[in-house]
XYZ file of C-alpha atoms in Angstrom:
459
model
C -0.028 0.625 0.200
C 3.348 2.102 -0.118
C 4.263 4.210 -2.615
C 3.573 3.931 -6.487
C 6.611 4.573 -9.106
C 6.513 3.639 -12.764
C 8.787 2.344 -14.975
C 9.341 2.325 -18.510
C 9.180 -1.090 -19.033
C 9.629 -1.463 -22.957
C 8.934 1.709 -25.855
C 5.287 -0.008 -26.077
C 4.668 -0.470 -22.472
C 5.052 1.116 -18.666
C 4.672 -0.976 -15.523
C 3.392 0.701 -12.505
C 4.880 -1.114 -9.548
C 1.983 -0.637 -6.334
C 3.321 -1.465 -3.080
C 0.222 -2.674 -0.902
C -0.028 -4.827 2.144
C -2.089 -8.062 3.327
C -3.812 -8.087 7.233
C -4.563 -11.324 8.317
C -5.996 -12.207 11.633
C -4.420 -14.809 12.862
C -6.169 -14.645 16.709
C -9.457 -13.823 17.227
C -13.431 -13.930 16.418
C -11.965 -12.757 12.753
C -9.663 -15.743 12.828
C -8.471 -16.928 9.286
C -9.918 -13.234 7.626
C -7.643 -11.754 5.591
C -7.818 -8.077 4.234
C -6.097 -5.690 1.100
C -4.578 -2.908 3.079
C -4.446 -0.386 0.313
C -4.624 3.235 -0.511
C -3.581 6.388 1.609
C -5.359 4.987 5.179
C -7.058 1.846 6.239
C -9.330 2.077 9.450
C -9.117 -1.092 11.576
C -12.228 -1.052 14.950
C -15.484 -2.372 15.405
C -17.127 0.320 13.742
C -19.095 -0.505 11.264
C -17.990 0.752 8.115
C -14.402 1.146 9.540
C -11.711 -0.172 6.788
C -11.685 -3.395 8.707
C -14.536 -4.025 11.050
C -13.430 -6.109 13.518
C -16.236 -8.459 15.632
C -14.021 -8.425 19.302
C -15.849 -6.614 21.652
C -12.198 -5.487 23.130
C -11.450 -3.879 19.975
C -12.346 0.296 20.138
C -14.790 1.606 18.097
C -11.642 3.485 16.278
C -8.707 1.165 17.099
C -6.317 1.855 14.560
C -5.030 3.250 11.378
C -2.349 2.486 8.891
C -1.671 5.318 6.620
C 0.716 5.306 3.559
C 3.542 7.534 4.592
C 7.195 8.572 1.937
C 8.828 6.200 4.746
C 6.756 3.273 4.962
C 3.789 1.346 6.422
C 2.339 3.039 9.670
C 0.772 1.632 12.388
C -0.979 4.563 14.672
C -3.099 4.255 17.864
C -6.063 6.117 17.590
C -6.094 6.510 21.597
C -8.405 3.323 21.963
C -9.242 1.751 24.968
C -7.192 -1.502 25.065
C -4.234 -0.193 23.356
C -2.644 -1.525 20.482
C 0.717 -3.941 21.531
C 3.535 -5.537 19.286
C 4.937 -8.247 21.631
C 4.713 -6.863 24.809
C 5.462 -3.453 23.378
C 2.427 -0.964 23.947
C 2.774 1.598 20.828
C 1.332 4.754 20.006
C 3.272 4.375 16.290
C 5.497 2.187 15.087
C 6.551 1.130 11.265
C 5.017 -2.174 9.757
C 7.605 -4.267 8.254
C 6.883 -8.020 6.853
C 5.416 -10.274 8.852
C 4.935 -7.673 12.211
C 2.552 -9.025 14.400
C 0.411 -6.817 16.763
C -2.535 -6.957 18.921
C -5.629 -4.492 18.870
C -7.892 -5.656 21.931
C -7.422 -9.706 21.933
C -7.439 -9.496 18.391
C -3.864 -10.530 16.919
C -2.946 -9.282 13.085
C -0.202 -10.089 10.485
C 0.850 -7.191 7.982
C 2.399 -8.994 4.733
C 3.776 -6.490 1.404
C 1.268 -8.008 -1.503
C 2.822 -5.173 -3.885
C 1.395 -5.680 -7.170
C 2.762 -4.892 -11.092
C 0.150 -3.671 -13.476
C 1.070 -3.373 -16.903
C -0.256 -0.912 -18.947
C -0.148 -1.050 -22.328
C -1.435 1.878 -25.018
C -5.363 1.584 -25.625
C -6.260 0.640 -29.248
C -8.952 3.294 -29.325
C -8.654 6.855 -30.548
C -10.363 8.418 -27.940
C -11.757 7.353 -23.941
C -13.929 9.374 -22.254
C -13.981 13.299 -23.313
C -10.267 12.474 -24.606
C -10.017 12.077 -27.834
C -6.738 10.996 -29.952
C -4.555 8.768 -32.305
C -1.013 9.521 -31.717
C 0.936 7.045 -29.576
C 1.532 9.570 -26.934
C -2.740 9.512 -26.156
C -2.746 6.214 -26.092
C -0.673 5.313 -23.735
C -2.295 8.094 -21.595
C -5.818 5.894 -21.652
C -3.567 2.842 -21.003
C -2.548 4.319 -17.779
C -6.226 5.468 -16.965
C -7.683 2.650 -17.834
C -5.477 0.570 -15.444
C -5.477 3.166 -12.754
C -8.788 4.115 -12.996
C -10.441 1.489 -11.276
C -8.272 2.227 -7.983
C -7.932 4.733 -5.173
C -5.023 5.512 -6.104
C -3.960 9.608 -5.426
C -3.240 10.667 -9.349
C -0.549 13.427 -9.615
C -1.254 14.995 -14.023
C 1.412 16.742 -15.121
C 1.214 19.459 -18.607
C 1.720 22.271 -19.889
C -2.080 24.794 -19.831
C -4.554 23.418 -21.911
C -3.529 19.924 -22.508
C -6.555 18.766 -21.167
C -5.888 17.558 -18.001
C -9.517 18.226 -16.059
C -10.552 16.384 -18.995
C -8.065 13.680 -17.719
C -9.000 13.687 -14.043
C -12.560 13.070 -15.369
C -12.252 10.384 -17.034
C -9.873 8.939 -13.913
C -13.109 9.654 -12.324
C -15.636 7.987 -14.973
C -13.646 5.179 -15.031
C -13.409 4.669 -11.546
C -16.014 3.212 -8.717
C -16.657 6.432 -7.256
C -18.479 7.663 -11.177
C -21.970 7.476 -9.260
C -20.776 10.004 -6.584
C -19.734 13.766 -6.046
C -16.289 15.168 -8.461
C -15.531 18.293 -7.292
C -13.063 20.657 -9.118
C -11.772 23.429 -6.993
C -8.316 26.225 -9.325
C -5.835 26.644 -6.229
C -4.812 29.285 -8.545
C -8.036 31.003 -9.088
C -9.264 31.490 -6.006
C -8.152 34.275 -3.729
C -6.008 33.471 -1.568
C -7.886 34.371 1.888
C -10.605 32.166 1.090
C -9.015 29.017 -0.347
C -8.875 27.313 3.282
C -12.787 28.046 3.616
C -13.342 26.381 0.625
C -11.690 23.441 0.768
C -12.505 22.547 4.668
C -14.855 24.887 5.177
C -15.989 27.056 8.348
C -18.039 27.370 11.130
C -20.326 30.274 12.250
C -18.568 33.689 13.399
C -15.212 31.645 11.854
C -14.520 35.675 10.553
C -16.290 38.531 9.339
C -19.427 37.093 7.027
C -19.459 33.342 8.274
C -22.902 33.879 8.821
C -23.783 29.939 9.184
C -21.680 27.218 9.278
C -20.551 25.754 5.693
C -19.307 22.471 4.448
C -16.098 22.818 2.596
C -15.347 20.677 -0.993
C -13.587 17.712 1.290
C -16.916 16.772 2.917
C -19.346 17.971 0.162
C -16.867 15.080 -1.949
C -17.976 12.763 0.488
C -17.873 9.182 -1.317
C -16.262 11.112 -4.898
C -13.447 12.284 -6.221
C -11.885 15.708 -5.802
C -9.922 17.364 -8.289
C -7.301 20.461 -7.386
C -6.477 22.147 -10.075
C -3.272 24.060 -10.150
C -2.239 22.399 -7.309
C 1.367 24.372 -7.648
C -0.753 27.400 -7.065
C -1.411 26.592 -3.651
C -0.488 29.011 -1.041
C 2.770 27.249 1.580
C 0.967 28.147 5.007
C -2.190 25.908 3.674
C 0.255 23.215 2.793
C 0.306 21.236 5.767
C -3.369 21.595 6.450
C -4.025 19.648 2.808
C -1.234 16.991 3.780
C -2.859 16.107 6.610
C -6.029 15.855 5.587
C -4.723 13.531 2.814
C -2.486 11.237 5.419
C -5.815 11.114 7.769
C -8.604 12.192 5.980
C -10.526 13.661 8.098
C -11.143 18.371 8.327
C -11.943 20.765 10.477
C -13.797 23.345 9.373
C -12.118 27.001 10.145
C -13.024 28.031 13.861
C -13.966 24.719 14.959
C -12.862 22.005 16.673
C -15.216 19.169 15.085
C -13.698 16.955 12.576
C -15.290 15.228 10.144
C -14.923 11.821 8.653
C -14.756 11.919 4.258
C -14.011 9.129 1.737
C -12.314 11.184 -1.106
C -10.011 9.998 -3.821
C -7.923 12.354 -4.993
C -6.647 13.812 -8.289
C -4.167 16.620 -8.610
C -2.970 18.737 -11.545
C -0.296 20.975 -12.236
C 1.406 23.030 -15.187
C 4.625 23.733 -13.035
C 7.707 21.075 -12.608
C 6.629 20.167 -8.839
C 10.069 18.335 -8.539
C 12.069 22.046 -9.102
C 9.052 24.131 -6.432
C 10.431 21.253 -4.066
C 13.711 22.207 -4.277
C 13.178 25.992 -4.433
C 10.909 25.941 -1.191
C 8.326 26.968 -1.949
C 6.122 23.073 -2.231
C 6.537 21.355 0.539
C 8.622 17.348 -0.705
C 6.369 15.475 2.367
C 2.935 17.200 0.585
C 4.924 15.771 -3.435
C 5.126 12.279 -2.825
C 1.669 12.274 -1.590
C 0.118 13.315 -3.749
C 2.311 12.164 -6.826
C 1.578 8.253 -6.024
C 0.640 7.705 -9.867
C 2.042 10.569 -12.966
C -0.241 10.827 -15.511
C 1.768 13.021 -18.124
C -0.272 14.670 -21.041
C 1.773 15.295 -23.643
C 1.421 18.821 -25.805
C -0.202 19.633 -28.894
C 2.664 20.254 -30.979
C 3.611 16.781 -29.915
C 1.235 14.837 -31.090
C 0.590 16.832 -34.704
C -0.897 13.570 -35.640
C -4.028 14.595 -33.482
C -4.783 17.367 -35.070
C -6.966 16.876 -38.101
C -8.766 14.304 -35.287
C -9.280 17.035 -33.113
C -10.507 19.076 -35.584
C -13.213 17.493 -36.240
C -14.271 16.497 -33.307
C -14.871 19.867 -31.950
C -16.688 21.061 -34.913
C -19.151 18.470 -34.395
C -19.346 19.440 -30.689
C -19.544 23.853 -31.572
C -22.180 24.984 -30.348
C -22.418 27.023 -33.651
C -21.701 25.498 -36.925
C -23.441 26.818 -39.765
C -22.421 23.276 -41.704
C -18.757 24.000 -41.168
C -17.004 20.096 -41.946
C -13.753 20.640 -42.489
C -10.153 22.369 -42.326
C -8.088 23.099 -46.183
C -5.082 21.873 -46.554
C -3.552 25.644 -46.623
C -5.639 25.878 -42.960
C -3.458 22.075 -41.712
C -0.258 23.656 -42.731
C -0.607 26.658 -40.896
C -1.692 24.533 -37.789
C 1.168 22.395 -37.859
C 3.379 25.329 -38.318
C 2.365 27.064 -35.630
C 3.860 26.282 -31.772
C 0.339 25.865 -29.822
C 1.474 27.605 -26.802
C -1.946 27.310 -25.280
C -2.541 23.913 -27.134
C -5.913 21.746 -27.757
C -8.040 24.403 -25.344
C -6.106 27.168 -28.026
C -7.228 24.867 -31.077
C -10.827 25.091 -29.483
C -10.911 28.828 -29.760
C -9.281 29.423 -32.790
C -11.955 26.722 -34.689
C -14.881 28.744 -32.784
C -13.771 31.819 -33.116
C -13.495 31.118 -36.881
C -16.979 29.823 -37.470
C -18.654 32.610 -38.073
C -16.502 33.830 -40.526
C -16.676 30.571 -42.618
C -18.737 30.276 -45.713
C -19.500 27.194 -46.888
C -18.092 23.965 -45.370
C -14.058 24.760 -44.988
C -12.716 26.860 -42.990
C -10.189 28.615 -44.997
C -6.907 31.051 -44.186
C -9.268 34.603 -44.549
C -11.268 32.869 -41.190
C -7.980 32.034 -39.215
C -7.826 35.393 -36.597
C -4.411 37.529 -38.363
C -2.656 36.218 -35.299
C -2.681 32.747 -35.875
C -1.612 33.136 -39.459
C 1.950 35.666 -38.373
C 2.827 33.181 -35.819
C 2.953 30.472 -37.564
C 5.025 32.217 -40.319
C 7.492 34.180 -37.749
C 7.024 30.869 -35.780
C 7.569 28.189 -38.058
C 10.553 25.413 -36.595
C 11.426 27.974 -33.859
C 10.097 27.641 -30.303
C 8.629 30.893 -28.881
C 10.760 33.703 -27.377
C 13.804 33.253 -29.958
C 12.314 35.957 -32.346
C 12.600 39.220 -32.587
C 8.156 40.541 -32.673
C 7.867 41.303 -36.531
C 4.805 43.209 -37.401
C 2.185 40.917 -39.746
C 1.619 41.636 -43.028
C -1.691 43.151 -42.907
C -1.228 45.475 -46.290
C -4.561 45.983 -49.085
C -4.853 44.049 -52.067
C -3.306 47.242 -53.362
C -0.297 46.313 -51.672
C -0.738 49.227 -48.571
C -1.653 49.004 -45.984
C -3.547 52.690 -45.840
C -6.193 50.529 -47.705
C -6.961 48.984 -44.526
C -9.425 51.501 -42.056
C -7.148 52.655 -39.071
C -8.927 51.187 -36.076
C -8.934 47.412 -37.963
C -5.235 47.914 -39.256
C -4.231 49.103 -35.069
C -6.325 46.372 -33.586
C -4.950 43.648 -35.994
C -1.107 44.734 -34.967
C -2.563 45.424 -30.932
C -3.766 41.402 -31.182
C -0.382 40.291 -32.681
C 1.709 41.685 -30.196
C -0.321 41.011 -26.882
C -0.082 37.448 -28.510
C 3.425 37.217 -29.413
C 3.767 39.194 -26.171
C 2.581 36.535 -23.702
C 3.806 33.220 -25.754
C 7.432 34.411 -25.182
C 6.394 35.480 -21.901
C 4.757 32.492 -20.665
C 7.723 30.428 -22.409
C 10.178 31.881 -20.589
C 8.796 31.037 -17.220
C 7.536 27.844 -17.546
C 4.020 28.891 -17.640
C 4.396 30.333 -14.676
C 1.880 33.284 -14.547
C 2.513 34.214 -11.124
C 6.173 35.057 -11.818
C 5.543 36.447 -15.705
C 3.291 38.668 -13.932
C 5.685 40.368 -11.572
C 8.644 40.538 -14.482
C 5.929 41.878 -17.077
C 4.702 44.838 -14.683
C 0.885 43.294 -14.636
C -1.652 41.882 -12.310
C -1.894 38.822 -12.463
C -5.812 38.719 -12.830
C -4.883 41.095 -16.090
C -2.518 38.477 -17.226
C -5.014 35.930 -17.098
C -7.638 37.514 -18.942
C -5.355 38.362 -21.762
C -4.910 34.907 -21.978
C -8.110 33.802 -21.979
C -9.369 36.793 -24.356
C -6.709 34.831 -27.065
C -6.803 31.435 -26.387
C -3.797 30.722 -24.324
C -5.218 29.505 -20.923
């Protein structure tokens, strides 16, 4: 039940090594019964609904817990009446080793590792849930989701902005045994910092100004389902220990309250940051990183899966809320799309196609319907990474070859659009997608940067 690591076994196959455990009752009313020990937390007690419910009347309702930690499998007594013993020693907590025997009440249990190696093969399908793509990289993603989703393992989804991390989280939830339970989504980078704790964990009446009543937080309302924590790298450092405690204990305490609530949730987190770097630079707790990174699911950027372009375009055209009968793109548009860097990835592609539809006459999107910024950026950046180009104004001359053929306002608007887009692309590339650092470097408010990114379909 401990850490999970993924390794590439063959070029077309990945292995997930899951360190699990098994408890067997060797003495007591439940003698001969065995239980799998997996997930972050296993509760032992006489209370119905415990992970392991014992019939022994000398066992407390909440007697002990087995917790997965980066250092090993920890047995912790839950302030039980009759204690937890290893041999003749009463213990508060102890790391379990293979074949460790311990006693709760009059029941003796033995712990044994039950490691499992899961072979992950690329799926043969070109889509999974709402994810679309036939490239090897995406089919490998599908294969990993299909194997991991039925478990309760914590998943960390990594990838650039716009690669579909939320869609992947929904696929994990929809293919899990929790599919009929709630899926709660929280963007750690969008909520005001002073409200994040209340949003996640809830608050008691009078906890702060405006708290006019008790309120359940995200984890409580997700009981029996899945919590998706988007942009987890943006979570303030002072709140990270509180999230870690929830992950370790599966208990939440509302702001301003002393009462704790038990929650049964699966956690999926996502980030566009390199959390290993964030850990080394002191901006993200190492213990929280290892708690979240049980299984890492990396979503490839669009530029690494251009073979999926046409399939994605067809998918967007089929699902567009407004489509005047368009069913394809021209070869020239496909060439532009393949030459473009797509800093906003699939989200940007969707934005570009949906904006082109009202300007398309007939069944095919042509170059004329594309934003000038896309055409200019694809020409300037073909074969180069953003940030390596000096800004070049686009060619916006009229049919007579003169810029004055275009009304002043239209020419100015086109130039501004191209400038804004290329500036944002270069800025994000320079700061590895970290919006907070990019905003500081540009001397802009973070919200202004976010608004511009959404305007240009980059975020």
